[in-house]
Amino acid sequence: MKPKHQRLVLGLLALAAVAAAALLALSALKDQAAFFYTPGDVAGKAPPADRHVRLGGMVEKGSIQHRADGVSIDFVVTDGKARVPVAFRGVTPDLFKEESGVVAEGRFNPDGSFAADNLLAKHDERYMPPQVAGNMHKSESLEQ
């Protein structure tokens, strides 16, 4: 076989290996991908059933209700257009509160409510962890 043909065969084999690796990666991520919805996206339409998704919006004022077991809460996520009731069992993030942003990961129930298995509290770009903010105030007073 001529060197020109060897390079062509090796190039095609390398291309096939890269394509196979990409297909394997995509098939592995297919089950891990979570789609993002807002309450307005699912209003009036049947939400995706039995599919792990993310629901994002703001926690409606006055909607957080703690259940008697101490670890379960119910609240409402809104985007100004629609509302979706959410049930969560677990420890809530420190930044989770009324009128703040939240992303809930879980599944929609047949009745249109959302069963969350993970909560992510959102904050604005000006957020600073309390420890850092405290250290900044100490360093400012030392400089003066």
Coordinates of N, CA and C in Angstrom, one line a residue:
M1 N 0.9 -1.2 0.0 CA 0.0 0.0 0.0 C 0.9 1.2 0.0
K2 N 0.5 2.2 -0.8 CA 1.3 3.4 -0.9 C 1.1 4.3 0.4
P3 N 2.1 5.1 0.7 CA 2.0 6.0 1.9 C 0.8 6.9 1.8
K4 N 0.4 7.3 0.6 CA -0.7 8.2 0.4 C -2.0 7.5 0.8
H5 N -2.2 6.3 0.4 CA -3.3 5.5 0.8 C -3.4 5.2 2.3
Q6 N -2.2 5.0 2.9 CA -2.1 4.7 4.4 C -2.6 6.0 5.1
R7 N -2.1 7.1 4.7 CA -2.6 8.4 5.4 C -4.1 8.6 5.2
L8 N -4.6 8.2 4.0 CA -6.1 8.4 3.8 C -6.8 7.4 4.7
V9 N -6.4 6.2 4.9 CA -7.0 5.2 5.7 C -7.0 5.6 7.2
L10 N -5.8 6.1 7.6 CA -5.6 6.5 9.0 C -6.5 7.7 9.3
G11 N -6.6 8.6 8.3 CA -7.4 9.8 8.5 C -8.9 9.4 8.6
L12 N -9.4 8.5 7.8 CA -10.7 8.0 7.9 C -11.0 7.3 9.2
L13 N -10.1 6.5 9.6 CA -10.2 5.8 10.9 C -10.3 6.8 12.1
A14 N -9.5 7.8 12.0 CA -9.5 8.8 13.1 C -10.8 9.6 13.1
L15 N -11.3 9.9 11.9 CA -12.6 10.6 11.8 C -13.7 9.7 12.3
A16 N -13.7 8.4 12.0 CA -14.7 7.5 12.5 C -14.6 7.4 14.0
A17 N -13.4 7.4 14.6 CA -13.3 7.3 16.0 C -13.8 8.5 16.7
V18 N -13.6 9.7 16.2 CA -14.1 10.9 16.8 C -15.7 10.9 16.7
A19 N -16.2 10.5 15.6 CA -17.7 10.4 15.4 C -18.3 9.4 16.4
A20 N -17.6 8.3 16.6 CA -18.1 7.3 17.5 C -18.1 7.8 19.0
A21 N -17.0 8.5 19.3 CA -16.9 9.1 20.7 C -18.0 10.2 20.9
A22 N -18.3 11.0 19.9 CA -19.3 12.0 20.0 C -20.7 11.3 20.2
L23 N -21.0 10.3 19.4 CA -22.2 9.6 19.6 C -22.4 9.0 20.9
L24 N -21.3 8.4 21.4 CA -21.4 7.8 22.8 C -21.6 8.9 23.8
A25 N -20.9 10.0 23.7 CA -21.1 11.1 24.7 C -22.6 11.6 24.6
L26 N -23.1 11.8 23.4 CA -24.5 12.3 23.3 C -25.5 11.3 23.9
S27 N -25.3 10.0 23.6 CA -26.2 9.0 24.2 C -26.1 8.9 25.7
A28 N -24.9 9.2 26.3 CA -24.8 9.1 27.7 C -25.4 10.4 28.3
L29 N -25.4 11.5 27.7 CA -25.9 12.7 28.2 C -27.4 12.9 28.0
K30 N -28.0 12.0 27.1 CA -29.4 12.1 26.8 C -30.3 12.0 28.0
D31 N -29.9 11.1 28.9 CA -30.7 10.9 30.1 C -30.4 11.9 31.2
Q32 N -29.3 12.6 31.1 CA -28.9 13.5 32.1 C -29.4 14.9 31.8
A33 N -29.7 15.2 30.6 CA -30.1 16.5 30.2 C -31.5 16.9 30.8
A34 N -31.6 18.0 31.4 CA -32.8 18.5 32.0 C -33.3 19.8 31.2
F35 N -34.5 19.8 30.8 CA -35.0 20.9 30.0 C -35.5 21.9 31.0
F36 N -35.4 23.2 30.6 CA -35.8 24.3 31.5 C -37.2 24.9 31.0
Y37 N -38.1 25.0 32.0 CA -39.4 25.6 31.7 C -39.7 26.7 32.7
T38 N -40.5 27.7 32.3 CA -41.1 28.7 33.2 C -42.5 28.3 33.3
P39 N -43.2 28.9 34.3 CA -44.6 28.6 34.5 C -45.4 29.0 33.2
G40 N -45.0 30.1 32.6 CA -45.7 30.5 31.4 C -45.6 29.5 30.2
D41 N -44.5 28.8 30.2 CA -44.3 27.8 29.1 C -45.2 26.6 29.2
V42 N -45.6 26.2 30.4 CA -46.5 25.1 30.6 C -47.9 25.4 30.8
A43 N -48.2 26.7 30.9 CA -49.6 27.2 31.1 C -50.4 26.9 29.9
G44 N -51.6 26.2 30.1 CA -52.5 25.9 29.0 C -52.0 24.7 28.1
K45 N -50.8 24.2 28.3 CA -50.3 23.0 27.6 C -50.1 21.9 28.7
A46 N -50.2 20.7 28.2 CA -49.8 19.6 29.1 C -48.3 19.6 29.3
P47 N -47.9 19.7 30.6 CA -46.5 19.7 30.9 C -45.9 18.3 30.6
P48 N -44.6 18.2 30.3 CA -44.0 16.9 30.0 C -44.1 16.0 31.2
A49 N -44.7 14.8 31.0 CA -44.9 13.9 32.1 C -43.7 12.9 32.1
D50 N -43.3 12.4 33.3 CA -42.3 11.4 33.5 C -41.0 11.8 32.8
R51 N -40.6 13.1 32.9 CA -39.4 13.6 32.3 C -38.8 14.6 33.3
H52 N -37.5 14.4 33.6 CA -36.8 15.2 34.6 C -36.6 16.6 33.9
V53 N -37.1 17.6 34.5 CA -37.0 19.0 34.0 C -36.7 20.0 35.1
R54 N -36.4 21.2 34.7 CA -36.2 22.3 35.6 C -37.3 23.3 35.4
L55 N -37.8 23.8 36.5 CA -38.8 24.8 36.5 C -38.2 26.1 37.2
G56 N -38.2 27.2 36.5 CA -37.6 28.4 37.1 C -38.6 29.5 37.1
G57 N -38.4 30.4 38.1 CA -39.2 31.6 38.3 C -39.0 32.2 39.6
M58 N -40.0 32.9 40.1 CA -39.9 33.6 41.4 C -40.8 32.9 42.4
V59 N -40.4 32.8 43.6 CA -41.2 32.3 44.7 C -42.3 33.3 45.0
E60 N -43.5 33.0 44.9 CA -44.6 33.9 45.1 C -44.7 34.3 46.6
K61 N -45.0 35.6 46.8 CA -45.0 36.1 48.2 C -46.2 35.4 48.9
G62 N -45.9 35.0 50.1 CA -46.9 34.4 51.0 C -47.3 32.9 50.6
S63 N -46.5 32.3 49.7 CA -46.9 31.0 49.3 C -46.1 29.8 50.0
I64 N -45.1 30.2 50.7 CA -44.3 29.1 51.3 C -45.0 28.6 52.5
Q65 N -45.3 27.3 52.5 CA -46.0 26.6 53.6 C -45.1 25.4 54.1
H66 N -44.8 25.4 55.3 CA -44.0 24.3 55.9 C -45.0 23.2 56.4
R67 N -44.7 22.0 56.0 CA -45.5 20.8 56.5 C -45.1 20.4 57.9
A68 N -46.0 19.6 58.5 CA -45.8 19.2 59.9 C -44.5 18.4 60.1
D69 N -44.1 17.7 59.1 CA -42.9 16.8 59.2 C -41.6 17.6 59.4
G70 N -41.6 18.9 59.1 CA -40.5 19.7 59.3 C -39.5 19.8 58.1
V71 N -39.6 18.9 57.2 CA -38.6 18.8 56.1 C -39.3 19.0 54.7
S72 N -40.6 19.1 54.7 CA -41.3 19.3 53.4 C -42.0 20.6 53.4
I73 N -41.9 21.2 52.2 CA -42.5 22.5 52.0 C -43.3 22.5 50.7
D74 N -44.3 23.4 50.6 CA -45.1 23.7 49.4 C -44.9 25.2 49.2
F75 N -44.8 25.5 47.9 CA -44.7 26.9 47.5 C -45.2 27.0 46.1
V76 N -45.3 28.3 45.6 CA -45.8 28.5 44.2 C -44.7 29.3 43.5
V77 N -44.4 28.8 42.3 CA -43.4 29.5 41.4 C -44.2 30.2 40.3
T78 N -43.8 31.5 40.1 CA -44.5 32.3 39.1 C -43.5 33.0 38.3
D79 N -44.0 33.4 37.1 CA -43.2 34.2 36.2 C -43.9 35.5 35.8
G80 N -45.0 35.8 36.5 CA -45.8 36.9 36.2 C -47.0 36.6 35.2
K81 N -46.8 35.5 34.5 CA -47.9 35.1 33.5 C -48.7 33.9 34.1
A82 N -48.0 33.0 34.8 CA -48.7 31.8 35.3 C -48.1 31.4 36.6
R83 N -48.8 30.5 37.3 CA -48.3 30.0 38.6 C -48.3 28.4 38.5
V84 N -47.3 27.8 39.2 CA -47.2 26.4 39.3 C -46.9 26.0 40.8
P85 N -47.8 25.2 41.4 CA -47.5 24.8 42.8 C -46.4 23.8 42.8
V86 N -45.5 23.9 43.8 CA -44.3 23.0 43.9 C -44.3 22.4 45.2
A87 N -44.0 21.1 45.3 CA -43.8 20.4 46.6 C -42.3 19.9 46.6
F88 N -41.7 20.2 47.8 CA -40.3 19.8 47.9 C -40.1 19.2 49.3
R89 N -39.3 18.1 49.3 CA -38.9 17.5 50.6 C -37.4 17.5 50.7
G90 N -36.9 18.2 51.7 CA -35.4 18.2 51.9 C -35.1 19.6 52.5
V91 N -33.8 19.8 52.5 CA -33.2 21.0 53.1 C -33.2 22.1 52.0
T92 N -33.8 23.2 52.3 CA -33.8 24.3 51.3 C -32.5 25.1 51.4
P93 N -32.1 25.7 50.3 CA -30.8 26.5 50.3 C -31.0 27.8 51.1
D94 N -29.9 28.3 51.6 CA -30.0 29.5 52.5 C -30.6 30.7 51.8
L95 N -30.5 30.8 50.5 CA -31.0 32.0 49.8 C -32.5 31.8 49.4
F96 N -33.1 30.7 49.7 CA -34.4 30.4 49.3 C -35.4 31.2 50.2
K97 N -36.2 32.1 49.6 CA -37.2 32.9 50.4 C -38.2 33.4 49.4
E98 N -39.2 34.0 50.0 CA -40.3 34.6 49.1 C -39.7 35.7 48.3
E99 N -40.3 35.9 47.1 CA -40.0 36.9 46.1 C -38.5 36.8 45.7
S100 N -37.9 35.6 45.7 CA -36.6 35.4 45.2 C -36.6 34.4 44.1
G101 N -35.6 34.4 43.3 CA -35.5 33.4 42.2 C -35.2 32.0 42.6
V102 N -35.8 31.1 41.9 CA -35.6 29.7 42.3 C -35.6 28.8 41.0
V103 N -34.8 27.8 41.0 CA -34.9 26.8 39.9 C -35.1 25.4 40.6
A104 N -36.2 24.8 40.3 CA -36.6 23.5 41.0 C -36.4 22.4 39.9
E105 N -35.7 21.4 40.3 CA -35.4 20.2 39.5 C -36.3 19.1 39.9
G106 N -37.0 18.5 39.0 CA -37.9 17.4 39.3 C -38.8 17.0 38.2
R107 N -40.1 16.6 38.5 CA -41.0 16.2 37.5 C -42.4 16.8 37.7
F108 N -43.1 17.0 36.6 CA -44.5 17.4 36.7 C -45.4 16.3 37.0
N109 N -46.4 16.5 37.9 CA -47.4 15.6 38.2 C -48.6 15.7 37.2
P110 N -49.4 14.6 37.0 CA -50.5 14.7 36.1 C -51.5 15.9 36.3
D111 N -51.6 16.4 37.6 CA -52.5 17.5 37.9 C -51.8 18.8 37.6
G112 N -50.6 18.9 37.1 CA -50.0 20.1 36.7 C -49.1 20.7 37.8
S113 N -49.1 20.1 39.0 CA -48.2 20.5 40.0 C -46.8 20.0 39.8
F114 N -45.8 20.4 40.5 CA -44.4 20.0 40.3 C -43.9 19.4 41.5
A115 N -43.3 18.2 41.4 CA -42.6 17.5 42.5 C -41.1 17.7 42.4
A116 N -40.5 18.6 43.2 CA -39.1 18.9 43.1 C -38.3 18.0 44.0
D117 N -37.1 17.6 43.4 CA -36.2 16.8 44.3 C -34.9 17.5 44.5
N118 N -34.8 18.8 44.0 CA -33.6 19.6 44.2 C -34.1 21.1 44.0
L119 N -33.6 22.0 44.9 CA -33.9 23.4 44.7 C -32.5 24.1 44.6
L120 N -32.5 25.1 43.6 CA -31.4 26.0 43.5 C -31.9 27.4 43.6
A121 N -31.4 28.1 44.6 CA -31.8 29.5 44.8 C -30.9 30.4 44.0
K122 N -31.6 31.3 43.3 CA -30.9 32.2 42.4 C -30.7 33.5 43.2
H123 N -29.6 34.2 42.8 CA -29.3 35.5 43.4 C -28.9 36.5 42.3
D124 N -28.9 37.8 42.6 CA -28.5 38.7 41.6 C -26.9 38.8 41.5
E125 N -26.5 39.6 40.6 CA -25.0 39.7 40.4 C -24.3 40.4 41.5
R126 N -25.1 41.1 42.3 CA -24.5 41.9 43.4 C -24.3 41.0 44.7
Y127 N -24.7 39.7 44.7 CA -24.6 38.9 45.8 C -23.2 38.7 46.3
M128 N -23.0 38.7 47.6 CA -21.7 38.5 48.2 C -21.9 37.6 49.4
P129 N -21.2 36.5 49.5 CA -21.4 35.6 50.7 C -21.2 36.4 52.0
P130 N -21.9 36.1 53.1 CA -21.8 36.8 54.3 C -20.3 36.8 54.8
Q131 N -19.6 35.7 54.7 CA -18.2 35.7 55.2 C -17.4 36.7 54.5
V132 N -17.5 36.8 53.2 CA -16.7 37.7 52.4 C -17.1 39.2 52.7
A133 N -18.4 39.4 52.8 CA -18.9 40.8 53.1 C -18.3 41.2 54.5
G134 N -18.3 40.3 55.5 CA -17.8 40.6 56.8 C -16.4 40.9 56.8
N135 N -15.6 40.1 56.0 CA -14.2 40.4 55.9 C -13.8 41.7 55.2
M136 N -14.7 42.1 54.3 CA -14.5 43.3 53.6 C -14.7 44.5 54.5
H137 N -15.7 44.4 55.4 CA -15.9 45.5 56.3 C -14.8 45.6 57.3
K138 N -14.2 44.4 57.7 CA -13.1 44.5 58.7 C -11.9 45.1 58.0
S139 N -11.6 44.7 56.8 CA -10.4 45.3 56.1 C -10.6 46.8 55.8
E140 N -11.8 47.2 55.6 CA -12.1 48.7 55.3 C -11.8 49.4 56.6
S141 N -12.2 48.9 57.8 CA -12.0 49.6 59.1 C -10.5 49.6 59.4
L142 N -9.7 48.6 59.0 CA -8.3 48.5 59.3 C -7.5 49.5 58.5
E143 N -8.0 49.8 57.3 CA -7.3 50.7 56.4 C -7.5 52.2 56.9
Q144 N -8.5 52.5 57.6 CA -8.8 53.8 58.0 C -8.0 54.2 59.3

